Each structure stands twice: as C-alpha cells, then as structure tokens.
Amino acid sequence: MVNCKVTPLGIIHLDYLICQKVTHCCIKFYSNKIKNELHFTSATAGNVLSPVLFCVHIHGLLTKLLESGVGCYTSDNFLGALGYADDIVLIAPSPSAMRKLLAICDGYASDYDIIFNADKSKSIVFVSPNQRFLVKAMNSCVFYIGGNLIENISSYVHLGHVITAQLDGFDDILKRRNNYIGQVNNVACYFDKLTQRVRLKLHQSYCSSLCGWKLWSLNNYCAIERFCVAWRKGLRHIMGLPYAAHCHLLPLLSNTLPIFNEICRHSAKFILSCLCSGSALVRTVANYGIPARSNSFTGRNATFYVIVFSQRLISDSNRLRSVPQIQL
C-alpha cells in the first residue's frame, strides 16, 4: 500500500517530468505473520521510489490522453503522448489539439494533486520543409499549463541531444565536435608519455562514444565534414603524426574505419534495429518514415544510402567497361 503526493515537472513536446518531492509515503511489507512498516517523509529526485511513484501517478494521465482521440497518429498508433523514464512528450498536429491535451493534463493534475512547473516547460514547433510559411504563425501561438505560460523555443537539449525546429542535427553535430576536441586534448595532455598503441586505445574508449550520432542527417554534409576534419586532426595528434599526414592513411594506421563510414554504419544499424524492433509502434514509425524522405530522419538517411550506393554501382560498372576485353 502506497499513500503519497508527488510534485512532477512537465513540458510539452519535450516534457521533462521528475518526481521531486514526496510529502508522505508509507509502505507495508507482509512476510508470514511479521508486518514491517517503512515510513518516508521525503523522496527527492533520484530516489529509488521516484520511478515507481512516477509510473503510479502518470499511468492514469497517459490513459486519459489516449482515450481523448486528440494528438498525432501513425496508422492506428497513438503518438500524442510518449513517455520514457521520467520524461513525457505531448505531440499534436495543431495548436487547438495541443491545448486540448494540456487541458486534460490540467484536469488530471487537479484531481490527483499534481503540479506542473511551467518555468521548466518548453514548447517547440516542427514544420515540414514545404510549409515553412507557417513557421511565423505557429511560433506566435501560446500555451498554458496550470494557468502559467509555457516558453516557446527553437532548440532544446534532451538527454544530451540537441533537437532543433529544423530537425537537421546541425547544432548537435557542432556540439559533439566541440566535445570531441576537448576530450582529445585531455587524452593528449594527461597521457602524452604513453605509447601510441595505448593512446589509441584511450582514444577509442574515451573519445569515440558519441551519443546521438545515429540520429544525424547524412545529407547535412557541411556540419558532418567539419566534425570529420576535427576527428582526423585529433587522430593525428593522438598518434603523433605530422599535420600533413594524408587522411587516407589514418584508417590503416589506426585500424579503424574512416569516421564518415563509421557514422553511416551506426546510422544504418539504428534504422535496421527500428525496422526489426519488437515494438509494433517503433516498427510502424520507422516504416512510415522511410517513404517520407526529406520529412523524416529515417527517410533522409535511407535516400542517402540509395543515392550513394547507386553512384558506386554506376562507377563500378563504368570501370568494368573500360577494362580491355581479352579475345581468345
């Protein structure tokens, strides 16, 4: 039996909810004839009870949002409210639909003594490339939660990944580039006396974990090329090679793939895992994203793969035609 009141924080689109404080909690454990009681006067964010209490309180809200019939759908799958860990996202195709979802959240908060903090709530508008004329009108829309105004922004850092209204990943790529430069400098500074092999191992362990690069748009060549240039310079620095060392030699000397090929490999593996996911919702979103092409991350990268491999096939066929035929 759990009796408690929580105070979560929420935002729309990138809704960040945390079970911040529990004013009273009593849990009773029954084992044979022995009854043990455990009393809590507070449970701050990060407490082991926070995920449990969050699920208990938010399950009813997600059910109400699903039953409302308002929000975004992909086929028959409801995407108007997505929850992961202690985060929740509200997605709606129009301002009026978003206001209805927020009204449901306000009603649920009033019924179950939940407070949504508008100061930490953010809203962001995504518009397809062929409807950019709607951006100004959409950004002028205002939303409220608990009677307080929700700030409208153009970019947001969610789980370490920079999400922008353009969904091109440009800001996130530049952020990863700057982080990588700092990591390489730290490895080169603190481990400069070690052998090249050890420094390469440290580079692979501490500088090659780039969370979020699976979501980069591969057709964003300008930003990705800036990252690749920084990567090659960093690799030369770690290996103690001269600045003029040819970039084609770096993969051979470091026994790794070229960094752009590595990014493509991770992106393709991520798309394939979504298409073969055990979740019907994830599979549906991935399958609908590929035909969308420029309007979807999976569509843009799938189109990129088709174009690149088609060009390689044409190049290989032309090369074979140029080989002189041997007459027997």
Short mmCIF file of C-alpha atoms in Angstrom, two decimals, residues 99-246:
data_model
loop_
_atom_site.label_atom_id
_atom_site.label_comp_id
_atom_site.label_asym_id
_atom_site.label_seq_id
_atom_site.Cartn_x
_atom_site.Cartn_y
_atom_site.Cartn_z
CA ARG A 99 -4.49 22.92 -25.96
CA LYS A 100 -6.92 20.03 -25.53
CA LEU A 101 -4.08 17.75 -24.41
CA LEU A 102 -2.88 20.40 -21.96
CA ALA A 103 -6.44 20.81 -20.66
CA ILE A 104 -6.53 17.08 -19.92
CA CYS A 105 -3.22 17.40 -18.07
CA ASP A 106 -4.61 20.32 -16.04
CA GLY A 107 -7.73 18.33 -15.14
CA TYR A 108 -5.71 15.30 -14.12
CA ALA A 109 -3.36 17.48 -12.07
CA SER A 110 -6.31 19.00 -10.24
CA ASP A 111 -7.84 15.60 -9.48
CA TYR A 112 -4.66 13.97 -8.21
CA ASP A 113 -2.86 16.90 -6.61
CA ILE A 114 -0.10 17.14 -9.22
CA ILE A 115 1.65 20.41 -10.07
CA PHE A 116 3.24 21.01 -13.50
CA ASN A 117 6.03 23.57 -13.39
CA ALA A 118 5.61 25.94 -16.34
CA ASP A 119 9.03 27.51 -15.73
CA LYS A 120 10.69 24.26 -16.79
CA SER A 121 8.15 23.56 -19.51
CA LYS A 122 9.06 24.23 -23.15
CA SER A 123 7.24 24.04 -26.47
CA ILE A 124 8.81 23.66 -29.89
CA VAL A 125 7.20 23.74 -33.34
CA PHE A 126 8.24 21.40 -36.17
CA VAL A 127 7.16 22.31 -39.71
CA SER A 128 7.82 20.30 -42.89
CA PRO A 129 10.19 21.94 -45.42
CA ASN A 130 7.38 22.62 -47.92
CA GLN A 131 5.33 24.50 -45.30
CA ARG A 132 7.92 26.92 -43.91
CA PHE A 133 5.49 29.80 -44.43
CA LEU A 134 3.61 28.55 -41.36
CA VAL A 135 6.58 28.93 -39.00
CA LYS A 136 5.89 32.55 -38.05
CA ALA A 137 2.20 31.95 -37.36
CA MET A 138 2.87 28.77 -35.39
CA ASN A 139 5.56 30.38 -33.25
CA SER A 140 3.13 33.12 -32.23
CA CYS A 141 0.83 30.55 -30.60
CA VAL A 142 0.83 30.48 -26.81
CA PHE A 143 0.19 27.54 -24.49
CA TYR A 144 -0.53 27.38 -20.78
CA ILE A 145 -0.17 24.73 -18.13
CA GLY A 146 -1.63 25.30 -14.69
CA GLY A 147 -2.53 28.85 -15.74
CA ASN A 148 1.13 29.71 -16.48
CA LEU A 149 2.67 30.49 -19.85
CA ILE A 150 4.91 27.87 -21.50
CA GLU A 151 8.02 29.24 -23.19
CA ASN A 152 8.32 28.71 -26.95
CA ILE A 153 11.84 27.80 -28.11
CA SER A 154 13.60 26.81 -31.33
CA SER A 155 16.04 24.27 -29.86
CA TYR A 156 16.22 22.08 -26.78
CA VAL A 157 18.77 19.72 -25.22
CA HIS A 158 17.03 16.43 -24.46
CA LEU A 159 19.04 13.54 -22.98
CA GLY A 160 22.21 15.25 -24.21
CA HIS A 161 20.93 15.51 -27.79
CA VAL A 162 20.27 18.97 -29.27
CA ILE A 163 16.89 18.99 -31.03
CA THR A 164 16.10 21.96 -33.28
CA ALA A 165 12.96 23.04 -35.09
CA GLN A 166 14.68 22.29 -38.43
CA LEU A 167 15.48 18.69 -37.38
CA ASP A 168 18.74 18.82 -39.36
CA GLY A 169 21.04 17.97 -36.47
CA PHE A 170 23.40 20.86 -37.30
CA ASP A 171 23.65 22.20 -33.73
CA ASP A 172 24.05 18.72 -32.26
CA ILE A 173 26.88 17.87 -34.68
CA LEU A 174 28.77 21.06 -33.79
CA LYS A 175 28.25 20.36 -30.08
CA ARG A 176 29.68 16.83 -30.49
CA ARG A 177 32.59 18.29 -32.45
CA ASN A 178 33.47 20.71 -29.65
CA ASN A 179 33.12 17.96 -27.02
CA TYR A 180 35.38 15.67 -29.04
CA ILE A 181 38.09 18.32 -29.34
CA GLY A 182 38.06 18.76 -25.56
CA GLN A 183 38.28 15.01 -24.96
CA VAL A 184 41.21 14.61 -27.38
CA ASN A 185 43.08 17.45 -25.72
CA ASN A 186 42.58 15.83 -22.30
CA VAL A 187 43.89 12.46 -23.51
CA ALA A 188 46.87 14.07 -25.25
CA CYS A 189 47.66 16.20 -22.18
CA TYR A 190 47.44 13.59 -19.43
CA PHE A 191 48.73 10.54 -21.33
CA ASP A 192 51.34 12.03 -23.64
CA LYS A 193 54.11 9.85 -22.12
CA LEU A 194 52.36 6.60 -23.02
CA THR A 195 52.93 4.59 -26.19
CA GLN A 196 50.99 5.24 -29.36
CA ARG A 197 49.10 1.97 -29.01
CA VAL A 198 47.88 2.86 -25.52
CA ARG A 199 46.87 6.37 -26.61
CA LEU A 200 44.89 4.89 -29.49
CA LYS A 201 43.11 2.57 -27.07
CA LEU A 202 42.29 5.52 -24.81
CA HIS A 203 41.05 7.48 -27.81
CA GLN A 204 38.76 4.65 -28.78
CA SER A 205 37.44 4.26 -25.22
CA TYR A 206 37.00 7.88 -24.13
CA CYS A 207 36.67 9.90 -27.35
CA SER A 208 34.71 7.60 -29.67
CA SER A 209 31.48 7.33 -27.71
CA LEU A 210 29.31 9.91 -29.47
CA CYS A 211 25.78 9.54 -28.17
CA GLY A 212 23.25 10.76 -30.70
CA TRP A 213 25.26 10.46 -33.91
CA LYS A 214 22.88 7.71 -35.07
CA LEU A 215 20.27 10.47 -35.47
CA TRP A 216 22.39 12.75 -37.65
CA SER A 217 21.12 13.55 -41.14
CA LEU A 218 23.80 12.28 -43.50
CA ASN A 219 22.87 14.81 -46.17
CA ASN A 220 23.96 17.59 -43.79
CA TYR A 221 27.38 17.42 -45.40
CA CYS A 222 28.72 20.78 -44.19
CA ALA A 223 28.36 20.05 -40.46
CA ILE A 224 29.43 16.40 -40.71
CA GLU A 225 32.51 17.35 -42.71
CA ARG A 226 33.52 19.83 -40.00
CA PHE A 227 33.24 17.02 -37.46
CA CYS A 228 35.25 14.64 -39.67
CA VAL A 229 38.02 17.23 -40.11
CA ALA A 230 38.24 17.66 -36.33
CA TRP A 231 38.30 13.87 -35.92
CA ARG A 232 41.20 13.45 -38.36
CA LYS A 233 43.18 16.24 -36.71
CA GLY A 234 42.57 14.68 -33.31
CA LEU A 235 43.68 11.27 -34.55
CA ARG A 236 46.90 12.74 -35.94
CA HIS A 237 47.51 14.44 -32.60
CA ILE A 238 46.93 11.24 -30.62
CA MET A 239 49.19 9.18 -32.89
CA GLY A 240 51.92 11.82 -33.04
CA LEU A 241 51.71 12.09 -36.83
CA PRO A 242 52.65 15.24 -38.78
CA TYR A 243 49.84 17.61 -39.71
CA ALA A 244 50.34 16.83 -43.41
CA ALA A 245 49.78 13.07 -42.99
CA HIS A 246 47.25 12.03 -45.63
#
